[in-house]
Short mmCIF file of C-alpha atoms in Angstrom, two decimals:
data_model
loop_
_atom_site.label_atom_id
_atom_site.label_comp_id
_atom_site.label_asym_id
_atom_site.label_seq_id
_atom_site.Cartn_x
_atom_site.Cartn_y
_atom_site.Cartn_z
CA UNK A 1 137.32 210.07 136.27
CA UNK A 2 133.78 211.01 135.20
CA UNK A 3 132.64 209.92 131.75
CA UNK A 4 132.67 213.45 130.33
CA UNK A 5 136.41 213.69 131.11
CA UNK A 6 137.28 210.68 129.00
CA UNK A 7 140.79 211.14 127.64
CA UNK A 8 141.52 211.19 123.96
CA UNK A 9 144.42 209.03 122.72
CA UNK A 10 146.89 210.63 120.34
CA UNK A 11 149.02 208.86 117.80
CA UNK A 12 150.86 211.66 116.02
CA UNK A 13 152.30 213.70 118.86
CA UNK A 14 155.53 212.78 120.60
CA UNK A 15 155.24 210.48 123.60
CA UNK A 16 156.29 213.17 126.07
CA UNK A 17 153.19 215.21 125.30
CA UNK A 18 151.05 212.28 126.40
CA UNK A 19 152.83 211.60 129.67
CA UNK A 20 150.23 211.46 132.44
CA UNK A 21 150.38 214.14 135.11
CA UNK A 22 149.46 214.03 138.80
CA UNK A 23 145.76 214.11 137.86
CA UNK A 24 146.16 211.06 135.66
CA UNK A 25 145.63 213.11 132.51
CA UNK A 26 147.57 213.75 129.33
CA UNK A 27 147.81 216.92 127.30
CA UNK A 28 145.09 216.90 124.70
CA UNK A 29 145.77 217.84 121.07
CA UNK A 30 144.46 221.25 119.99
CA UNK A 31 141.77 219.68 117.83
CA UNK A 32 140.20 218.24 120.99
CA UNK A 33 140.30 221.42 123.09
CA UNK A 34 136.70 222.44 122.50
CA UNK A 35 135.47 218.95 123.43
CA UNK A 36 137.28 219.18 126.76
CA UNK A 37 136.01 222.69 127.40
CA UNK A 38 132.45 221.68 126.55
CA UNK A 39 132.80 218.68 128.85
CA UNK A 40 133.89 220.90 131.75
CA UNK A 41 130.97 223.26 131.14
CA UNK A 42 128.55 220.33 130.97
CA UNK A 43 129.92 218.92 134.22
CA UNK A 44 129.50 222.26 135.98
CA UNK A 45 125.91 222.51 134.78
CA UNK A 46 125.15 218.91 135.73
CA UNK A 47 126.52 219.40 139.24
CA UNK A 48 124.74 222.63 140.17
CA UNK A 49 121.52 221.79 138.35
CA UNK A 50 121.31 218.55 140.33
CA UNK A 51 121.55 220.60 143.55
CA UNK A 52 118.54 222.70 142.59
CA UNK A 53 120.34 225.83 141.41
CA UNK A 54 118.55 227.80 138.69
CA UNK A 55 120.38 228.26 135.39
CA UNK A 56 120.83 231.80 134.09
CA UNK A 57 121.08 232.49 130.35
CA UNK A 58 124.42 233.97 129.21
CA UNK A 59 124.56 237.32 127.42
CA UNK A 60 126.69 238.65 124.60
CA UNK A 61 130.07 240.06 125.57
CA UNK A 62 129.04 243.25 123.76
CA UNK A 63 125.54 243.33 125.28
CA UNK A 64 126.12 246.53 127.24
CA UNK A 65 123.91 245.37 130.12
CA UNK A 66 126.50 246.57 132.66
CA UNK A 67 127.39 250.24 132.32
CA UNK A 68 130.44 249.85 134.57
CA UNK A 69 132.35 247.82 131.94
CA UNK A 70 132.95 248.04 128.18
CA UNK A 71 132.69 244.29 127.69
CA UNK A 72 131.26 241.56 129.90
CA UNK A 73 134.31 240.40 131.86
CA UNK A 74 132.54 238.28 134.49
CA UNK A 75 129.23 236.62 135.19
CA UNK A 76 128.76 239.11 138.05
CA UNK A 77 127.50 241.61 135.44
CA UNK A 78 124.52 239.31 134.87
CA UNK A 79 124.05 238.60 138.58
CA UNK A 80 124.11 242.24 139.75
CA UNK A 81 120.33 242.85 139.55
CA UNK A 82 119.65 239.81 141.77
CA UNK A 83 122.23 241.07 144.24
CA UNK A 84 121.20 244.72 144.33
CA UNK A 85 117.49 243.94 144.56
CA UNK A 86 118.14 241.20 147.14
CA UNK A 87 116.13 238.62 145.23
CA UNK A 88 118.57 235.73 144.83
CA UNK A 89 116.45 232.56 144.67
CA UNK A 90 117.19 229.63 146.94
CA UNK A 91 119.48 227.67 146.71
CA UNK A 92 121.10 229.89 144.06
CA UNK A 93 121.76 230.61 140.39
CA UNK A 94 124.53 229.28 138.16
CA UNK A 95 125.71 230.07 134.64
CA UNK A 96 128.48 229.90 132.10
CA UNK A 97 129.43 233.24 130.56
CA UNK A 98 131.84 234.08 127.76
CA UNK A 99 134.00 236.98 128.91
CA UNK A 100 136.53 239.45 127.57
CA UNK A 101 139.10 241.36 129.60
CA UNK A 102 141.16 243.67 127.43
CA UNK A 103 144.03 244.50 129.76
CA UNK A 104 146.40 243.09 127.10
CA UNK A 105 145.29 245.57 124.43
CA UNK A 106 147.60 248.46 125.29
CA UNK A 107 150.70 246.23 125.49
CA UNK A 108 150.29 243.94 122.49
CA UNK A 109 152.63 246.01 120.30
CA UNK A 110 155.41 245.95 122.90
CA UNK A 111 157.83 243.30 121.68
CA UNK A 112 159.03 242.58 125.23
CA UNK A 113 155.50 242.05 126.59
CA UNK A 114 154.85 238.39 127.48
CA UNK A 115 151.22 237.35 127.45
CA UNK A 116 150.31 235.67 130.74
CA UNK A 117 146.53 235.52 130.25
CA UNK A 118 144.25 235.45 127.27
CA UNK A 119 141.70 238.21 126.75
CA UNK A 120 138.83 235.79 126.03
CA UNK A 121 137.65 233.00 128.34
CA UNK A 122 134.56 231.30 129.68
CA UNK A 123 133.63 231.99 133.29
CA UNK A 124 131.76 229.50 135.46
CA UNK A 125 129.77 231.25 138.14
CA UNK A 126 127.10 230.93 140.79
CA UNK A 127 125.45 233.20 143.30
CA UNK A 128 123.57 232.16 146.44
CA UNK A 129 121.66 233.87 149.26
CA UNK A 130 123.76 235.39 152.03
CA UNK A 131 122.88 232.70 154.56
CA UNK A 132 124.18 229.91 152.32
CA UNK A 133 127.93 230.51 152.64
CA UNK A 134 128.67 227.11 154.15
CA UNK A 135 126.37 225.29 151.73
CA UNK A 136 127.94 227.08 148.76
CA UNK A 137 131.37 226.00 149.95
CA UNK A 138 130.18 222.39 150.27
CA UNK A 139 128.66 222.50 146.79
CA UNK A 140 131.85 224.01 145.33
CA UNK A 141 134.31 221.63 146.97
CA UNK A 142 132.14 218.68 145.96
CA UNK A 143 132.33 219.89 142.36
CA UNK A 144 136.11 219.61 142.53
CA UNK A 145 136.14 216.34 144.44
CA UNK A 146 133.28 214.46 142.81
CA UNK A 147 132.88 215.92 139.34
CA UNK A 148 136.54 216.60 138.58
CA UNK A 149 137.94 213.80 140.74
CA UNK A 150 140.47 216.11 142.43
CA UNK A 151 141.66 214.88 145.81
CA UNK A 152 141.79 217.39 148.71
CA UNK A 153 145.59 217.19 148.85
CA UNK A 154 145.69 218.96 145.48
CA UNK A 155 143.50 221.87 146.62
CA UNK A 156 144.83 224.96 148.40
CA UNK A 157 142.73 227.76 149.89
CA UNK A 158 144.39 231.18 150.03
CA UNK A 159 142.59 233.10 152.73
CA UNK A 160 142.80 236.06 155.11
CA UNK A 161 142.87 234.87 158.72
CA UNK A 162 140.76 237.84 159.81
CA UNK A 163 137.79 236.63 157.74
CA UNK A 164 136.47 234.33 160.45
CA UNK A 165 133.28 233.37 158.61
CA UNK A 166 135.19 232.31 155.49
CA UNK A 167 137.78 230.42 157.53
CA UNK A 168 135.08 228.54 159.43
CA UNK A 169 133.29 227.58 156.21
CA UNK A 170 136.53 226.24 154.73
CA UNK A 171 137.46 224.30 157.86
CA UNK A 172 134.17 222.43 157.70
CA UNK A 173 135.24 221.02 154.33
CA UNK A 174 139.03 220.88 154.38
CA UNK A 175 141.91 220.45 156.81
CA UNK A 176 144.23 223.20 157.98
CA UNK A 177 146.87 221.73 155.66
CA UNK A 178 144.71 223.00 152.81
CA UNK A 179 144.65 226.57 154.12
CA UNK A 180 147.27 229.20 153.36
CA UNK A 181 146.87 232.25 155.58
CA UNK A 182 147.84 235.86 154.88
CA UNK A 183 150.49 235.19 152.22
CA UNK A 184 149.12 237.81 149.82
CA UNK A 185 148.59 241.54 150.05
CA UNK A 186 145.37 242.73 151.68
CA UNK A 187 143.77 243.75 148.37
CA UNK A 188 144.13 240.19 147.06
CA UNK A 189 141.28 239.17 149.38
CA UNK A 190 139.06 242.16 148.50
CA UNK A 191 136.72 242.74 145.56
CA UNK A 192 134.78 245.51 143.87
CA UNK A 193 132.02 244.84 141.37
CA UNK A 194 131.42 248.28 139.91
CA UNK A 195 128.48 249.08 142.19
CA UNK A 196 128.96 251.91 144.67
CA UNK A 197 128.64 250.73 148.24
CA UNK A 198 129.02 247.02 147.49
CA UNK A 199 132.30 245.17 148.04
CA UNK A 200 133.48 241.67 148.72
CA UNK A 201 135.75 239.56 150.93
CA UNK A 202 137.03 236.34 149.43
CA UNK A 203 139.26 233.32 149.51
CA UNK A 204 140.94 231.93 146.42
CA UNK A 205 140.82 228.32 145.32
CA UNK A 206 144.08 227.01 143.87
CA UNK A 207 144.92 223.66 142.28
CA UNK A 208 148.27 221.96 142.48
CA UNK A 209 150.21 222.44 139.27
CA UNK A 210 150.08 219.41 137.01
CA UNK A 211 153.78 218.68 137.58
CA UNK A 212 153.20 218.61 141.35
CA UNK A 213 155.15 221.80 142.00
CA UNK A 214 153.28 224.74 143.48
CA UNK A 215 149.67 225.86 143.07
CA UNK A 216 147.75 228.05 140.63
CA UNK A 217 144.57 230.03 141.35
CA UNK A 218 141.50 228.85 139.46
CA UNK A 219 138.69 230.73 141.20
CA UNK A 220 137.29 232.17 144.38
CA UNK A 221 134.30 232.41 146.68
CA UNK A 222 133.27 235.94 147.60
CA UNK A 223 130.99 237.33 150.31
CA UNK A 224 129.40 240.44 148.82
CA UNK A 225 127.99 243.07 151.16
CA UNK A 226 127.03 246.71 151.59
CA UNK A 227 127.65 248.77 154.72
CA UNK A 228 124.71 247.12 156.46
CA UNK A 229 124.73 243.42 155.68
CA UNK A 230 125.91 240.54 153.53
CA UNK A 231 123.94 240.42 150.27
CA UNK A 232 125.08 237.17 148.71
CA UNK A 233 127.73 234.54 148.10
CA UNK A 234 129.46 234.43 144.71
CA UNK A 235 131.41 231.56 143.18
CA UNK A 236 133.74 232.42 140.29
CA UNK A 237 135.78 229.82 138.41
CA UNK A 238 137.90 230.12 135.28
CA UNK A 239 137.36 227.26 132.86
CA UNK A 240 140.69 227.76 131.10
CA UNK A 241 142.70 227.92 134.34
CA UNK A 242 141.09 224.67 135.53
CA UNK A 243 141.79 222.87 132.26
CA UNK A 244 145.36 224.19 132.16
CA UNK A 245 146.16 222.50 135.47
CA UNK A 246 144.15 219.31 134.93
CA UNK A 247 145.79 218.63 131.59
CA UNK A 248 149.18 220.30 132.00
CA UNK A 249 148.67 222.75 129.15
CA UNK A 250 151.44 225.17 128.26
CA UNK A 251 149.14 228.21 128.27
CA UNK A 252 145.50 229.06 128.98
CA UNK A 253 145.14 229.97 125.29
CA UNK A 254 145.46 226.27 124.50
CA UNK A 255 141.85 225.93 125.67
CA UNK A 256 140.75 227.94 122.61
CA UNK A 257 143.68 227.14 120.33
CA UNK A 258 144.63 228.92 117.15
CA UNK A 259 146.23 226.23 114.99
CA UNK A 260 148.97 227.21 112.54
CA UNK A 261 151.25 229.51 114.53
CA UNK A 262 153.26 226.84 116.36
CA UNK A 263 156.50 227.46 114.46
CA UNK A 264 156.97 231.15 115.23
CA UNK A 265 158.59 232.72 118.29
CA UNK A 266 156.52 231.69 121.32
CA UNK A 267 156.16 235.20 122.75
CA UNK A 268 154.96 236.52 119.39
CA UNK A 269 152.80 233.45 118.89
CA UNK A 270 150.77 233.93 122.07
CA UNK A 271 150.07 237.60 121.36
CA UNK A 272 149.19 236.74 117.75
CA UNK A 273 146.77 234.07 118.98
CA UNK A 274 145.17 236.43 121.48
CA UNK A 275 144.61 239.06 118.79
CA UNK A 276 143.03 236.51 116.44
CA UNK A 277 140.77 235.06 119.14
CA UNK A 278 139.59 238.45 120.39
CA UNK A 279 138.99 239.84 116.90
CA UNK A 280 136.99 236.81 115.77
CA UNK A 281 134.91 236.73 118.96
CA UNK A 282 133.99 240.42 118.68
CA UNK A 283 133.32 240.23 114.93
CA UNK A 284 131.11 237.21 115.57
CA UNK A 285 129.00 239.36 117.90
CA UNK A 286 128.61 242.01 115.21
CA UNK A 287 131.15 244.56 116.46
CA UNK A 288 133.23 246.42 113.87
CA UNK A 289 136.25 248.74 114.29
CA UNK A 290 134.34 251.81 113.13
CA UNK A 291 132.83 254.56 115.23
CA UNK A 292 133.99 256.40 118.33
CA UNK A 293 132.71 254.09 121.05
CA UNK A 294 135.43 252.58 123.25
CA UNK A 295 134.39 249.07 122.23
CA UNK A 296 135.05 249.89 118.56
CA UNK A 297 138.35 251.51 119.44
CA UNK A 298 139.53 248.48 121.41
CA UNK A 299 138.66 246.11 118.56
CA UNK A 300 140.68 248.35 116.26
CA UNK A 301 143.67 247.95 118.61
CA UNK A 302 143.50 244.17 118.30
CA UNK A 303 143.18 244.36 114.51
CA UNK A 304 146.18 246.68 114.24
CA UNK A 305 148.08 244.23 116.41
CA UNK A 306 147.09 241.47 113.96
CA UNK A 307 148.59 243.47 111.10
CA UNK A 308 151.79 243.98 113.10
CA UNK A 309 152.10 240.31 114.07
CA UNK A 310 151.51 239.24 110.47
CA UNK A 311 154.39 241.46 109.39
CA UNK A 312 156.67 240.28 112.23
CA UNK A 313 156.00 236.60 111.55
CA UNK A 314 156.26 236.76 107.77
CA UNK A 315 152.92 234.98 107.31
CA UNK A 316 151.09 235.94 104.11
CA UNK A 317 147.43 236.88 103.88
CA UNK A 318 146.39 233.55 102.40
CA UNK A 319 147.91 231.62 105.30
CA UNK A 320 146.48 234.03 107.86
CA UNK A 321 143.03 233.67 106.32
CA UNK A 322 143.30 229.88 106.62
CA UNK A 323 144.33 230.18 110.29
CA UNK A 324 141.47 232.54 111.14
CA UNK A 325 138.92 230.42 109.27
CA UNK A 326 140.11 227.30 111.11
CA UNK A 327 139.63 228.99 114.47
CA UNK A 328 136.17 230.23 113.46
CA UNK A 329 135.06 226.74 112.50
CA UNK A 330 136.26 225.22 115.77
CA UNK A 331 135.03 227.96 118.10
CA UNK A 332 131.75 228.75 116.35
CA UNK A 333 130.78 225.59 114.44
CA UNK A 334 127.11 226.58 114.26
CA UNK A 335 127.77 229.98 112.71
CA UNK A 336 126.95 230.25 109.02
CA UNK A 337 128.98 233.44 108.54
CA UNK A 338 132.71 233.20 108.02
CA UNK A 339 134.34 236.50 108.86
CA UNK A 340 137.97 235.87 107.97
CA UNK A 341 137.61 237.59 104.59
CA UNK A 342 136.28 240.78 106.17
CA UNK A 343 138.93 240.72 108.88
CA UNK A 344 141.69 240.29 106.29
CA UNK A 345 140.38 243.19 104.19
CA UNK A 346 140.40 245.49 107.22
CA UNK A 347 143.91 244.39 108.22
CA UNK A 348 145.14 245.22 104.71
CA UNK A 349 144.09 248.84 105.20
CA UNK A 350 146.46 249.08 108.16
CA UNK A 351 149.41 248.07 105.98
CA UNK A 352 148.96 250.90 103.51
#
């Protein structure tokens, strides 16, 4: 295992939590989550930088650089100008990008709703010139094999058999045993990026679950094109989905853990955590729940959910403030502003 994936021993958690999985890893304690995430991001950068890819600077989730979305939900928002103007440098560009997808927002107050995915995550992405499909596949599979030490038997490619170019690129790197053909609906292999006339065909990369049973998607490679030609090759990986499988985590939210809610109902806990994480992230970028813009309205939804979850769980404001402050310190250690007090004051207005 590479040095930056050194495992952290634990002495206070029960032995079962430290049982090694098929990747030779143990669950890490929540206090170590950011170190593991940072290590994954550093490994991604090290790998693609060493191959000559140019690094792109991430943008704020609330930057508004992409008019097709309210929040940055993928690195493709940053890559679009390179793609549209057909000026992707050789061999490509890579980046890490904090993202927010708010599909949970409208369901948070439904008691029966079970949170499958967190709203906030860090995306690992790259884009390469159209002619570099095979090379991009080589670079990607080598990241899994060499940087993450994942053997080919634990990688599955979910692909449409009619995409001959994608199939050929995969077969040059993996065996047919690694390929799963046509098991998903047609739209699973198709992509839109919010630009009229540009769409994508893709295959998904899945890792074997940490218990050895089944596979879970962690990313994809997409051929983006207009009605005339292929414009570029995109790689998209989810950092939290990768870490979840490598370390056998219970939920993707454990990659950005909120410590202090472990003893409440698990379904309520995960929604509570998601609301805290999203609210803190958006407050940290300067957004507030005032005004008529959709971004402000969505933040207000998460804050109202916080007030509801506080009531449902029986946690008092002092405890909630401690929990929010703890998350702030872990997620944004360099920030001098602590926003928990402001968040609490706004939540109080929803209880009156």
